[in-house]
Protein backbone atom coordinates (compact mmCIF):
# COMPACT_ATOMS: atom_id res chain seq x y z
CA UNK A 1 0.00 0.00 0.00
CA UNK A 2 3.04 2.29 -0.28
CA UNK A 3 4.03 4.58 -3.14
CA UNK A 4 2.39 6.91 -5.61
CA UNK A 5 -1.37 6.68 -6.13
CA UNK A 6 -3.18 8.65 -8.83
CA UNK A 7 -6.45 10.15 -7.67
CA UNK A 8 -8.29 8.79 -10.67
CA UNK A 9 -9.79 11.27 -13.13
CA UNK A 10 -13.12 10.17 -14.60
CA UNK A 11 -14.07 11.11 -18.18
CA UNK A 12 -17.64 12.40 -18.67
CA UNK A 13 -19.51 13.30 -21.85
CA UNK A 14 -21.31 16.64 -22.11
CA UNK A 15 -24.45 15.04 -20.66
CA UNK A 16 -22.54 14.02 -17.50
CA UNK A 17 -22.44 10.32 -18.45
CA UNK A 18 -19.33 8.26 -17.68
CA UNK A 19 -17.27 7.49 -20.80
CA UNK A 20 -16.41 3.88 -20.05
CA UNK A 21 -13.83 3.41 -22.78
CA UNK A 22 -12.21 6.73 -21.85
CA UNK A 23 -12.06 5.68 -18.21
CA UNK A 24 -10.30 2.49 -19.22
CA UNK A 25 -7.80 4.54 -21.25
CA UNK A 26 -7.08 6.85 -18.30
CA UNK A 27 -6.53 3.79 -16.08
CA UNK A 28 -4.23 2.14 -18.64
CA UNK A 29 -2.20 5.34 -18.94
CA UNK A 30 -1.77 5.32 -15.17
CA UNK A 31 -0.60 1.72 -15.15
CA UNK A 32 1.42 1.49 -18.36
CA UNK A 33 2.85 5.00 -18.79
CA UNK A 34 2.88 6.70 -15.38
CA UNK A 35 3.54 3.37 -13.68
CA UNK A 36 1.87 4.44 -10.47
CA UNK A 37 1.60 2.02 -7.56
CA UNK A 38 -2.13 2.41 -7.13
CA UNK A 39 -5.32 4.34 -7.74
CA UNK A 40 -7.48 6.34 -5.34
CA UNK A 41 -10.94 5.91 -6.78
CA UNK A 42 -13.89 8.30 -6.40
CA UNK A 43 -12.03 11.06 -4.63
CA UNK A 44 -12.25 14.78 -5.26
CA UNK A 45 -10.45 14.34 -8.60
CA UNK A 46 -13.05 11.77 -9.62
CA UNK A 47 -15.68 14.53 -9.13
CA UNK A 48 -17.26 12.07 -6.72
CA UNK A 49 -19.47 14.48 -4.83
CA UNK A 50 -21.41 15.31 -8.00
CA UNK A 51 -22.22 11.69 -8.89
CA UNK A 52 -25.11 9.33 -8.26
CA UNK A 53 -24.59 6.18 -6.19
CA UNK A 54 -24.94 4.08 -9.36
CA UNK A 55 -22.27 6.09 -11.14
CA UNK A 56 -19.90 5.66 -8.18
CA UNK A 57 -20.47 1.89 -8.28
CA UNK A 58 -19.93 1.82 -12.03
CA UNK A 59 -16.55 3.56 -11.58
CA UNK A 60 -15.51 1.13 -8.83
CA UNK A 61 -16.44 -1.80 -11.04
CA UNK A 62 -14.77 -0.63 -14.25
CA UNK A 63 -11.59 0.31 -12.39
CA UNK A 64 -11.42 -3.00 -10.59
CA UNK A 65 -11.96 -4.85 -13.87
CA UNK A 66 -9.42 -2.84 -15.89
CA UNK A 67 -6.65 -2.96 -13.27
CA UNK A 68 -7.19 -6.69 -12.77
CA UNK A 69 -4.88 -6.86 -9.75
CA UNK A 70 -1.98 -5.02 -11.43
CA UNK A 71 -1.90 -2.19 -8.86
CA UNK A 72 -3.42 -1.39 -5.47
CA UNK A 73 -6.87 0.13 -5.21
CA UNK A 74 -8.30 2.43 -2.55
CA UNK A 75 -12.04 3.15 -2.67
CA UNK A 76 -13.14 6.54 -1.39
CA UNK A 77 -16.68 5.92 -0.14
CA UNK A 78 -17.22 8.92 2.12
CA UNK A 79 -20.53 10.73 1.93
CA UNK A 80 -22.56 12.75 4.37
CA UNK A 81 -25.29 10.24 3.59
CA UNK A 82 -23.89 7.53 5.87
CA UNK A 83 -26.20 4.90 4.36
CA UNK A 84 -24.63 5.61 0.99
CA UNK A 85 -21.12 5.43 2.44
CA UNK A 86 -21.91 2.00 3.92
CA UNK A 87 -23.52 0.77 0.69
CA UNK A 88 -20.49 1.88 -1.34
CA UNK A 89 -18.10 0.47 1.25
CA UNK A 90 -19.77 -2.94 1.05
CA UNK A 91 -19.77 -2.81 -2.74
CA UNK A 92 -16.06 -1.93 -3.03
CA UNK A 93 -15.14 -4.49 -0.38
CA UNK A 94 -16.97 -7.25 -2.24
CA UNK A 95 -15.18 -6.25 -5.43
CA UNK A 96 -11.87 -6.73 -3.60
CA UNK A 97 -10.60 -3.18 -3.06
CA UNK A 98 -7.47 -3.16 -0.89
CA UNK A 99 -8.78 -0.53 1.49
CA UNK A 100 -11.58 1.94 1.93
CA UNK A 101 -11.11 5.62 2.55
CA UNK A 102 -13.71 8.17 3.60
CA UNK A 103 -13.62 11.92 3.61
CA UNK A 104 -14.43 13.48 6.98
CA UNK A 105 -18.16 14.29 6.92
CA UNK A 106 -18.65 17.90 5.90
CA UNK A 107 -21.19 20.72 5.36
CA UNK A 108 -22.90 20.39 8.75
CA UNK A 109 -20.67 21.08 11.71
CA UNK A 110 -20.45 17.49 12.90
CA UNK A 111 -19.02 16.95 16.37
CA UNK A 112 -15.95 14.78 16.75
CA UNK A 113 -18.09 12.03 18.34
CA UNK A 114 -20.26 12.07 15.24
CA UNK A 115 -17.20 11.85 13.00
CA UNK A 116 -15.87 8.93 15.05
CA UNK A 117 -19.21 7.16 14.85
CA UNK A 118 -19.27 7.70 11.06
CA UNK A 119 -15.93 5.89 10.65
CA UNK A 120 -16.84 3.11 13.08
CA UNK A 121 -20.14 2.51 11.29
CA UNK A 122 -18.47 2.09 7.89
CA UNK A 123 -15.74 -0.15 9.33
CA UNK A 124 -18.18 -2.36 11.25
CA UNK A 125 -20.53 -2.74 8.28
CA UNK A 126 -17.78 -3.62 5.80
CA UNK A 127 -15.03 -5.26 7.87
CA UNK A 128 -12.55 -3.49 5.59
CA UNK A 129 -9.64 -1.24 6.49
CA UNK A 130 -10.11 2.51 6.50
CA UNK A 131 -7.89 5.44 5.49
CA UNK A 132 -9.11 8.76 6.88
CA UNK A 133 -9.37 11.40 4.15
CA UNK A 134 -8.42 14.71 5.79
CA UNK A 135 -8.77 17.72 3.50
CA UNK A 136 -9.58 20.71 5.73
CA UNK A 137 -9.47 23.31 2.94
CA UNK A 138 -12.50 21.72 1.26
CA UNK A 139 -14.36 20.21 4.21
CA UNK A 140 -13.67 22.79 6.92
CA UNK A 141 -12.87 19.84 9.22
CA UNK A 142 -9.45 20.25 10.80
CA UNK A 143 -8.66 17.46 13.24
CA UNK A 144 -6.29 17.81 16.17
CA UNK A 145 -3.54 15.35 17.02
CA UNK A 146 -5.66 14.15 19.96
CA UNK A 147 -8.56 13.44 17.60
CA UNK A 148 -6.31 11.49 15.23
CA UNK A 149 -5.13 9.59 18.34
CA UNK A 150 -8.68 8.51 19.08
CA UNK A 151 -9.40 7.41 15.49
CA UNK A 152 -6.07 5.59 15.18
CA UNK A 153 -6.86 3.51 18.26
CA UNK A 154 -9.11 1.47 15.98
CA UNK A 155 -6.73 -0.98 14.32
CA UNK A 156 -8.87 -0.99 11.18
CA UNK A 157 -7.99 2.67 10.71
CA UNK A 158 -4.74 1.98 8.90
CA UNK A 159 -3.81 5.51 7.88
CA UNK A 160 -4.62 8.96 6.64
CA UNK A 161 -4.64 10.75 3.32
CA UNK A 162 -3.34 14.05 4.54
CA UNK A 163 -4.16 16.91 2.17
CA UNK A 164 -2.93 19.85 4.18
CA UNK A 165 0.10 22.11 4.37
CA UNK A 166 0.50 21.72 8.14
CA UNK A 167 3.85 19.93 8.22
CA UNK A 168 4.15 20.31 11.99
CA UNK A 169 1.10 18.09 12.37
CA UNK A 170 2.43 15.73 9.71
CA UNK A 171 5.72 15.36 11.59
CA UNK A 172 3.87 14.74 14.88
CA UNK A 173 1.69 12.08 13.24
CA UNK A 174 4.70 10.41 11.64
CA UNK A 175 6.65 10.26 14.89
CA UNK A 176 3.76 8.98 16.94
CA UNK A 177 2.42 6.50 14.36
CA UNK A 178 5.33 4.87 12.53
CA UNK A 179 3.07 1.94 11.63
CA UNK A 180 0.10 3.85 10.19
CA UNK A 181 0.09 4.70 6.48
CA UNK A 182 0.44 8.41 5.82
CA UNK A 183 -0.21 9.67 2.29
CA UNK A 184 0.73 13.18 1.29
CA UNK A 185 -2.13 14.95 -0.49
CA UNK A 186 -0.87 18.10 -2.17
CA UNK A 187 1.20 17.18 -5.23
CA UNK A 188 2.96 20.56 -5.28
CA UNK A 189 4.27 19.79 -1.76
CA UNK A 190 5.23 16.17 -2.38
CA UNK A 191 8.90 16.64 -1.53
CA UNK A 192 8.08 18.01 1.93
CA UNK A 193 5.89 15.00 2.59
CA UNK A 194 8.58 12.65 1.30
CA UNK A 195 11.23 14.26 3.53
CA UNK A 196 8.81 13.91 6.46
CA UNK A 197 8.76 10.17 5.82
CA UNK A 198 5.28 9.65 4.39
CA UNK A 199 4.52 6.18 3.02
CA UNK A 200 3.09 7.48 -0.20
CA UNK A 201 1.21 10.21 -1.97
CA UNK A 202 -2.22 10.46 -3.55
CA UNK A 203 -2.90 13.17 -6.10
CA UNK A 204 -4.71 14.32 -9.19
CA UNK A 205 -1.70 15.44 -11.22
CA UNK A 206 -0.12 11.98 -11.05
CA UNK A 207 -2.56 11.07 -13.85
CA UNK A 208 -0.28 13.15 -16.10
CA UNK A 209 3.13 12.98 -14.40
CA UNK A 210 3.06 10.14 -11.88
CA UNK A 211 6.45 9.14 -13.28
CA UNK A 212 7.97 12.41 -11.95
CA UNK A 213 6.33 11.89 -8.56
CA UNK A 214 7.85 8.43 -8.39
CA UNK A 215 11.28 9.92 -9.11
CA UNK A 216 10.90 12.45 -6.28
CA UNK A 217 9.84 9.76 -3.88
CA UNK A 218 12.67 7.39 -4.81
CA UNK A 219 15.33 10.13 -4.76
CA UNK A 220 14.32 11.22 -1.28
CA UNK A 221 14.40 7.60 -0.11
CA UNK A 222 17.97 7.39 -1.43
CA UNK A 223 18.90 10.63 0.37
CA UNK A 224 19.20 12.62 -2.86
CA UNK A 225 17.08 15.53 -1.69
CA UNK A 226 18.69 18.20 -3.88
CA UNK A 227 18.00 16.15 -7.02
CA UNK A 228 14.48 15.46 -5.85
CA UNK A 229 13.96 19.19 -5.40
CA UNK A 230 14.95 19.77 -9.02
CA UNK A 231 12.24 17.34 -10.12
CA UNK A 232 9.74 19.04 -7.79
CA UNK A 233 10.57 22.33 -9.54
CA UNK A 234 9.66 20.77 -12.90
CA UNK A 235 6.49 19.25 -11.47
CA UNK A 236 5.49 22.58 -9.96
CA UNK A 237 6.06 24.44 -13.24
CA UNK A 238 3.48 22.07 -14.68
CA UNK A 239 1.10 22.27 -11.70
CA UNK A 240 1.27 26.06 -11.61
CA UNK A 241 0.12 26.22 -15.22
CA UNK A 242 -2.56 23.57 -14.65
CA UNK A 243 -3.98 25.51 -11.68
CA UNK A 244 -3.94 28.73 -13.69
CA UNK A 245 -5.86 27.12 -16.58
CA UNK A 246 -8.34 25.22 -14.34
CA UNK A 247 -7.40 22.07 -12.39
CA UNK A 248 -9.51 19.11 -13.50
CA UNK A 249 -10.43 20.61 -16.89
CA UNK A 250 -6.78 21.07 -17.79
CA UNK A 251 -5.63 17.67 -16.52
CA UNK A 252 -8.30 16.12 -18.73
CA UNK A 253 -7.39 18.32 -21.68
CA UNK A 254 -3.73 17.29 -21.36
CA UNK A 255 -4.81 13.66 -21.63
CA UNK A 256 -7.11 14.52 -24.53
CA UNK A 257 -4.22 16.20 -26.37
CA UNK A 258 -2.20 13.01 -25.86
CA UNK A 259 -4.98 10.96 -27.50
CA UNK A 260 -6.42 9.54 -24.27
CA UNK A 261 -10.16 10.16 -24.14
CA UNK A 262 -10.50 11.94 -20.79
CA UNK A 263 -13.77 13.61 -21.81
CA UNK A 264 -14.93 16.65 -19.92
CA UNK A 265 -15.88 17.58 -16.34
CA UNK A 266 -19.32 17.20 -14.83
CA UNK A 267 -21.66 20.14 -14.30
CA UNK A 268 -21.86 22.41 -12.38
CA UNK A 269 -18.15 22.61 -13.25
CA UNK A 270 -17.62 24.50 -16.48
CA UNK A 271 -16.08 22.65 -19.39
CA UNK A 272 -12.57 23.39 -20.60
CA UNK A 273 -12.36 26.70 -22.44
CA UNK A 274 -11.27 25.74 -25.96
CA UNK A 275 -9.51 29.12 -26.25
CA UNK A 276 -6.89 27.66 -23.89
CA UNK A 277 -6.20 24.62 -26.05
CA UNK A 278 -3.01 26.06 -27.51
CA UNK A 279 -1.61 26.68 -24.02
CA UNK A 280 -2.28 23.06 -23.14
CA UNK A 281 -0.64 21.81 -26.33
CA UNK A 282 2.41 23.91 -25.48
CA UNK A 283 2.50 22.47 -21.96
CA UNK A 284 2.39 18.92 -23.29
CA UNK A 285 5.17 19.70 -25.77
CA UNK A 286 7.41 21.74 -23.44
CA UNK A 287 7.31 19.17 -20.66
CA UNK A 288 7.10 16.11 -22.86
CA UNK A 289 4.00 14.94 -21.01
O1 LIG B 1 -7.93 18.07 -5.96
C1 LIG B 1 -7.65 18.34 -4.81
C2 LIG B 1 -8.45 19.33 -4.07
N1 LIG B 1 -6.63 17.78 -4.15
C3 LIG B 1 -5.82 16.75 -4.76
C4 LIG B 1 -5.73 15.57 -3.81
O2 LIG B 1 -5.21 15.96 -2.57
C5 LIG B 1 -7.09 14.97 -3.56
C6 LIG B 1 -4.43 17.23 -5.12
O3 LIG B 1 -3.85 16.22 -5.87
C7 LIG B 1 -7.57 14.15 -4.68
O4 LIG B 1 -7.01 14.22 -5.75
C8 LIG B 1 -8.74 13.29 -4.54
O5 LIG B 1 -9.30 13.14 -3.47
O6 LIG B 1 -9.18 12.72 -5.55
C9 LIG B 1 -4.51 18.53 -5.93
O7 LIG B 1 -5.36 18.38 -7.04
C10 LIG B 1 -3.12 18.92 -6.44
O8 LIG B 1 -2.23 18.95 -5.39
C11 LIG B 1 -3.19 20.30 -7.13
O9 LIG B 1 -3.44 21.31 -6.18
O10 LIG B 1 -7.71 19.96 -3.10
Coordinates of C-alpha atoms and ligand atoms in Angstrom, one line a residue:
X1 CA 0.0 0.0 0.0
X2 CA 3.0 2.3 -0.3
X3 CA 4.0 4.6 -3.1
X4 CA 2.4 6.9 -5.6
X5 CA -1.4 6.7 -6.1
X6 CA -3.2 8.6 -8.8
X7 CA -6.4 10.2 -7.7
X8 CA -8.3 8.8 -10.7
X9 CA -9.8 11.3 -13.1
X10 CA -13.1 10.2 -14.6
X11 CA -14.1 11.1 -18.2
X12 CA -17.6 12.4 -18.7
X13 CA -19.5 13.3 -21.9
X14 CA -21.3 16.6 -22.1
X15 CA -24.5 15.0 -20.7
X16 CA -22.5 14.0 -17.5
X17 CA -22.4 10.3 -18.4
X18 CA -19.3 8.3 -17.7
X19 CA -17.3 7.5 -20.8
X20 CA -16.4 3.9 -20.0
X21 CA -13.8 3.4 -22.8
X22 CA -12.2 6.7 -21.9
X23 CA -12.1 5.7 -18.2
X24 CA -10.3 2.5 -19.2
X25 CA -7.8 4.5 -21.3
X26 CA -7.1 6.9 -18.3
X27 CA -6.5 3.8 -16.1
X28 CA -4.2 2.1 -18.6
X29 CA -2.2 5.3 -18.9
X30 CA -1.8 5.3 -15.2
X31 CA -0.6 1.7 -15.1
X32 CA 1.4 1.5 -18.4
X33 CA 2.9 5.0 -18.8
X34 CA 2.9 6.7 -15.4
X35 CA 3.5 3.4 -13.7
X36 CA 1.9 4.4 -10.5
X37 CA 1.6 2.0 -7.6
X38 CA -2.1 2.4 -7.1
X39 CA -5.3 4.3 -7.7
X40 CA -7.5 6.3 -5.3
X41 CA -10.9 5.9 -6.8
X42 CA -13.9 8.3 -6.4
X43 CA -12.0 11.1 -4.6
X44 CA -12.2 14.8 -5.3
X45 CA -10.5 14.3 -8.6
X46 CA -13.1 11.8 -9.6
X47 CA -15.7 14.5 -9.1
X48 CA -17.3 12.1 -6.7
X49 CA -19.5 14.5 -4.8
X50 CA -21.4 15.3 -8.0
X51 CA -22.2 11.7 -8.9
X52 CA -25.1 9.3 -8.3
X53 CA -24.6 6.2 -6.2
X54 CA -24.9 4.1 -9.4
X55 CA -22.3 6.1 -11.1
X56 CA -19.9 5.7 -8.2
X57 CA -20.5 1.9 -8.3
X58 CA -19.9 1.8 -12.0
X59 CA -16.6 3.6 -11.6
X60 CA -15.5 1.1 -8.8
X61 CA -16.4 -1.8 -11.0
X62 CA -14.8 -0.6 -14.2
X63 CA -11.6 0.3 -12.4
X64 CA -11.4 -3.0 -10.6
X65 CA -12.0 -4.9 -13.9
X66 CA -9.4 -2.8 -15.9
X67 CA -6.6 -3.0 -13.3
X68 CA -7.2 -6.7 -12.8
X69 CA -4.9 -6.9 -9.7
X70 CA -2.0 -5.0 -11.4
X71 CA -1.9 -2.2 -8.9
X72 CA -3.4 -1.4 -5.5
X73 CA -6.9 0.1 -5.2
X74 CA -8.3 2.4 -2.5
X75 CA -12.0 3.1 -2.7
X76 CA -13.1 6.5 -1.4
X77 CA -16.7 5.9 -0.1
X78 CA -17.2 8.9 2.1
X79 CA -20.5 10.7 1.9
X80 CA -22.6 12.7 4.4
X81 CA -25.3 10.2 3.6
X82 CA -23.9 7.5 5.9
X83 CA -26.2 4.9 4.4
X84 CA -24.6 5.6 1.0
X85 CA -21.1 5.4 2.4
X86 CA -21.9 2.0 3.9
X87 CA -23.5 0.8 0.7
X88 CA -20.5 1.9 -1.3
X89 CA -18.1 0.5 1.3
X90 CA -19.8 -2.9 1.0
X91 CA -19.8 -2.8 -2.7
X92 CA -16.1 -1.9 -3.0
X93 CA -15.1 -4.5 -0.4
X94 CA -17.0 -7.3 -2.2
X95 CA -15.2 -6.3 -5.4
X96 CA -11.9 -6.7 -3.6
X97 CA -10.6 -3.2 -3.1
X98 CA -7.5 -3.2 -0.9
X99 CA -8.8 -0.5 1.5
X100 CA -11.6 1.9 1.9
X101 CA -11.1 5.6 2.5
X102 CA -13.7 8.2 3.6
X103 CA -13.6 11.9 3.6
X104 CA -14.4 13.5 7.0
X105 CA -18.2 14.3 6.9
X106 CA -18.6 17.9 5.9
X107 CA -21.2 20.7 5.4
X108 CA -22.9 20.4 8.8
X109 CA -20.7 21.1 11.7
X110 CA -20.4 17.5 12.9
X111 CA -19.0 16.9 16.4
X112 CA -15.9 14.8 16.8
X113 CA -18.1 12.0 18.3
X114 CA -20.3 12.1 15.2
X115 CA -17.2 11.9 13.0
X116 CA -15.9 8.9 15.1
X117 CA -19.2 7.2 14.8
X118 CA -19.3 7.7 11.1
X119 CA -15.9 5.9 10.6
X120 CA -16.8 3.1 13.1
X121 CA -20.1 2.5 11.3
X122 CA -18.5 2.1 7.9
X123 CA -15.7 -0.2 9.3
X124 CA -18.2 -2.4 11.3
X125 CA -20.5 -2.7 8.3
X126 CA -17.8 -3.6 5.8
X127 CA -15.0 -5.3 7.9
X128 CA -12.6 -3.5 5.6
X129 CA -9.6 -1.2 6.5
X130 CA -10.1 2.5 6.5
X131 CA -7.9 5.4 5.5
X132 CA -9.1 8.8 6.9
X133 CA -9.4 11.4 4.2
X134 CA -8.4 14.7 5.8
X135 CA -8.8 17.7 3.5
X136 CA -9.6 20.7 5.7
X137 CA -9.5 23.3 2.9
X138 CA -12.5 21.7 1.3
X139 CA -14.4 20.2 4.2
X140 CA -13.7 22.8 6.9
X141 CA -12.9 19.8 9.2
X142 CA -9.5 20.2 10.8
X143 CA -8.7 17.5 13.2
X144 CA -6.3 17.8 16.2
X145 CA -3.5 15.4 17.0
X146 CA -5.7 14.2 20.0
X147 CA -8.6 13.4 17.6
X148 CA -6.3 11.5 15.2
X149 CA -5.1 9.6 18.3
X150 CA -8.7 8.5 19.1
X151 CA -9.4 7.4 15.5
X152 CA -6.1 5.6 15.2
X153 CA -6.9 3.5 18.3
X154 CA -9.1 1.5 16.0
X155 CA -6.7 -1.0 14.3
X156 CA -8.9 -1.0 11.2
X157 CA -8.0 2.7 10.7
X158 CA -4.7 2.0 8.9
X159 CA -3.8 5.5 7.9
X160 CA -4.6 9.0 6.6
X161 CA -4.6 10.8 3.3
X162 CA -3.3 14.0 4.5
X163 CA -4.2 16.9 2.2
X164 CA -2.9 19.8 4.2
X165 CA 0.1 22.1 4.4
X166 CA 0.5 21.7 8.1
X167 CA 3.9 19.9 8.2
X168 CA 4.2 20.3 12.0
X169 CA 1.1 18.1 12.4
X170 CA 2.4 15.7 9.7
X171 CA 5.7 15.4 11.6
X172 CA 3.9 14.7 14.9
X173 CA 1.7 12.1 13.2
X174 CA 4.7 10.4 11.6
X175 CA 6.6 10.3 14.9
X176 CA 3.8 9.0 16.9
X177 CA 2.4 6.5 14.4
X178 CA 5.3 4.9 12.5
X179 CA 3.1 1.9 11.6
X180 CA 0.1 3.8 10.2
X181 CA 0.1 4.7 6.5
X182 CA 0.4 8.4 5.8
X183 CA -0.2 9.7 2.3
X184 CA 0.7 13.2 1.3
X185 CA -2.1 15.0 -0.5
X186 CA -0.9 18.1 -2.2
X187 CA 1.2 17.2 -5.2
X188 CA 3.0 20.6 -5.3
X189 CA 4.3 19.8 -1.8
X190 CA 5.2 16.2 -2.4
X191 CA 8.9 16.6 -1.5
X192 CA 8.1 18.0 1.9
X193 CA 5.9 15.0 2.6
X194 CA 8.6 12.6 1.3
X195 CA 11.2 14.3 3.5
X196 CA 8.8 13.9 6.5
X197 CA 8.8 10.2 5.8
X198 CA 5.3 9.7 4.4
X199 CA 4.5 6.2 3.0
X200 CA 3.1 7.5 -0.2
X201 CA 1.2 10.2 -2.0
X202 CA -2.2 10.5 -3.6
X203 CA -2.9 13.2 -6.1
X204 CA -4.7 14.3 -9.2
X205 CA -1.7 15.4 -11.2
X206 CA -0.1 12.0 -11.0
X207 CA -2.6 11.1 -13.8
X208 CA -0.3 13.2 -16.1
X209 CA 3.1 13.0 -14.4
X210 CA 3.1 10.1 -11.9
X211 CA 6.5 9.1 -13.3
X212 CA 8.0 12.4 -12.0
X213 CA 6.3 11.9 -8.6
X214 CA 7.9 8.4 -8.4
X215 CA 11.3 9.9 -9.1
X216 CA 10.9 12.4 -6.3
X217 CA 9.8 9.8 -3.9
X218 CA 12.7 7.4 -4.8
X219 CA 15.3 10.1 -4.8
X220 CA 14.3 11.2 -1.3
X221 CA 14.4 7.6 -0.1
X222 CA 18.0 7.4 -1.4
X223 CA 18.9 10.6 0.4
X224 CA 19.2 12.6 -2.9
X225 CA 17.1 15.5 -1.7
X226 CA 18.7 18.2 -3.9
X227 CA 18.0 16.2 -7.0
X228 CA 14.5 15.5 -5.9
X229 CA 14.0 19.2 -5.4
X230 CA 14.9 19.8 -9.0
X231 CA 12.2 17.3 -10.1
X232 CA 9.7 19.0 -7.8
X233 CA 10.6 22.3 -9.5
X234 CA 9.7 20.8 -12.9
X235 CA 6.5 19.2 -11.5
X236 CA 5.5 22.6 -10.0
X237 CA 6.1 24.4 -13.2
X238 CA 3.5 22.1 -14.7
X239 CA 1.1 22.3 -11.7
X240 CA 1.3 26.1 -11.6
X241 CA 0.1 26.2 -15.2
X242 CA -2.6 23.6 -14.6
X243 CA -4.0 25.5 -11.7
X244 CA -3.9 28.7 -13.7
X245 CA -5.9 27.1 -16.6
X246 CA -8.3 25.2 -14.3
X247 CA -7.4 22.1 -12.4
X248 CA -9.5 19.1 -13.5
X249 CA -10.4 20.6 -16.9
X250 CA -6.8 21.1 -17.8
X251 CA -5.6 17.7 -16.5
X252 CA -8.3 16.1 -18.7
X253 CA -7.4 18.3 -21.7
X254 CA -3.7 17.3 -21.4
X255 CA -4.8 13.7 -21.6
X256 CA -7.1 14.5 -24.5
X257 CA -4.2 16.2 -26.4
X258 CA -2.2 13.0 -25.9
X259 CA -5.0 11.0 -27.5
X260 CA -6.4 9.5 -24.3
X261 CA -10.2 10.2 -24.1
X262 CA -10.5 11.9 -20.8
X263 CA -13.8 13.6 -21.8
X264 CA -14.9 16.7 -19.9
X265 CA -15.9 17.6 -16.3
X266 CA -19.3 17.2 -14.8
X267 CA -21.7 20.1 -14.3
X268 CA -21.9 22.4 -12.4
X269 CA -18.2 22.6 -13.2
X270 CA -17.6 24.5 -16.5
X271 CA -16.1 22.7 -19.4
X272 CA -12.6 23.4 -20.6
X273 CA -12.4 26.7 -22.4
X274 CA -11.3 25.7 -26.0
X275 CA -9.5 29.1 -26.2
X276 CA -6.9 27.7 -23.9
X277 CA -6.2 24.6 -26.0
X278 CA -3.0 26.1 -27.5
X279 CA -1.6 26.7 -24.0
X280 CA -2.3 23.1 -23.1
X281 CA -0.6 21.8 -26.3
X282 CA 2.4 23.9 -25.5
X283 CA 2.5 22.5 -22.0
X284 CA 2.4 18.9 -23.3
X285 CA 5.2 19.7 -25.8
X286 CA 7.4 21.7 -23.4
X287 CA 7.3 19.2 -20.7
X288 CA 7.1 16.1 -22.9
X289 CA 4.0 14.9 -21.0
Ligands
LIG1 O1 -7.9 18.1 -6.0 C1 -7.6 18.3 -4.8 C2 -8.5 19.3 -4.1 N1 -6.6 17.8 -4.2 C3 -5.8 16.7 -4.8 C4 -5.7 15.6 -3.8 O2 -5.2 16.0 -2.6 C5 -7.1 15.0 -3.6 C6 -4.4 17.2 -5.1 O3 -3.8 16.2 -5.9 C7 -7.6 14.1 -4.7 O4 -7.0 14.2 -5.7 C8 -8.7 13.3 -4.5 O5 -9.3 13.1 -3.5 O6 -9.2 12.7 -5.6 C9 -4.5 18.5 -5.9 O7 -5.4 18.4 -7.0 C10 -3.1 18.9 -6.4 O8 -2.2 19.0 -5.4 C11 -3.2 20.3 -7.1 O9 -3.4 21.3 -6.2 O10 -7.7 20.0 -3.1

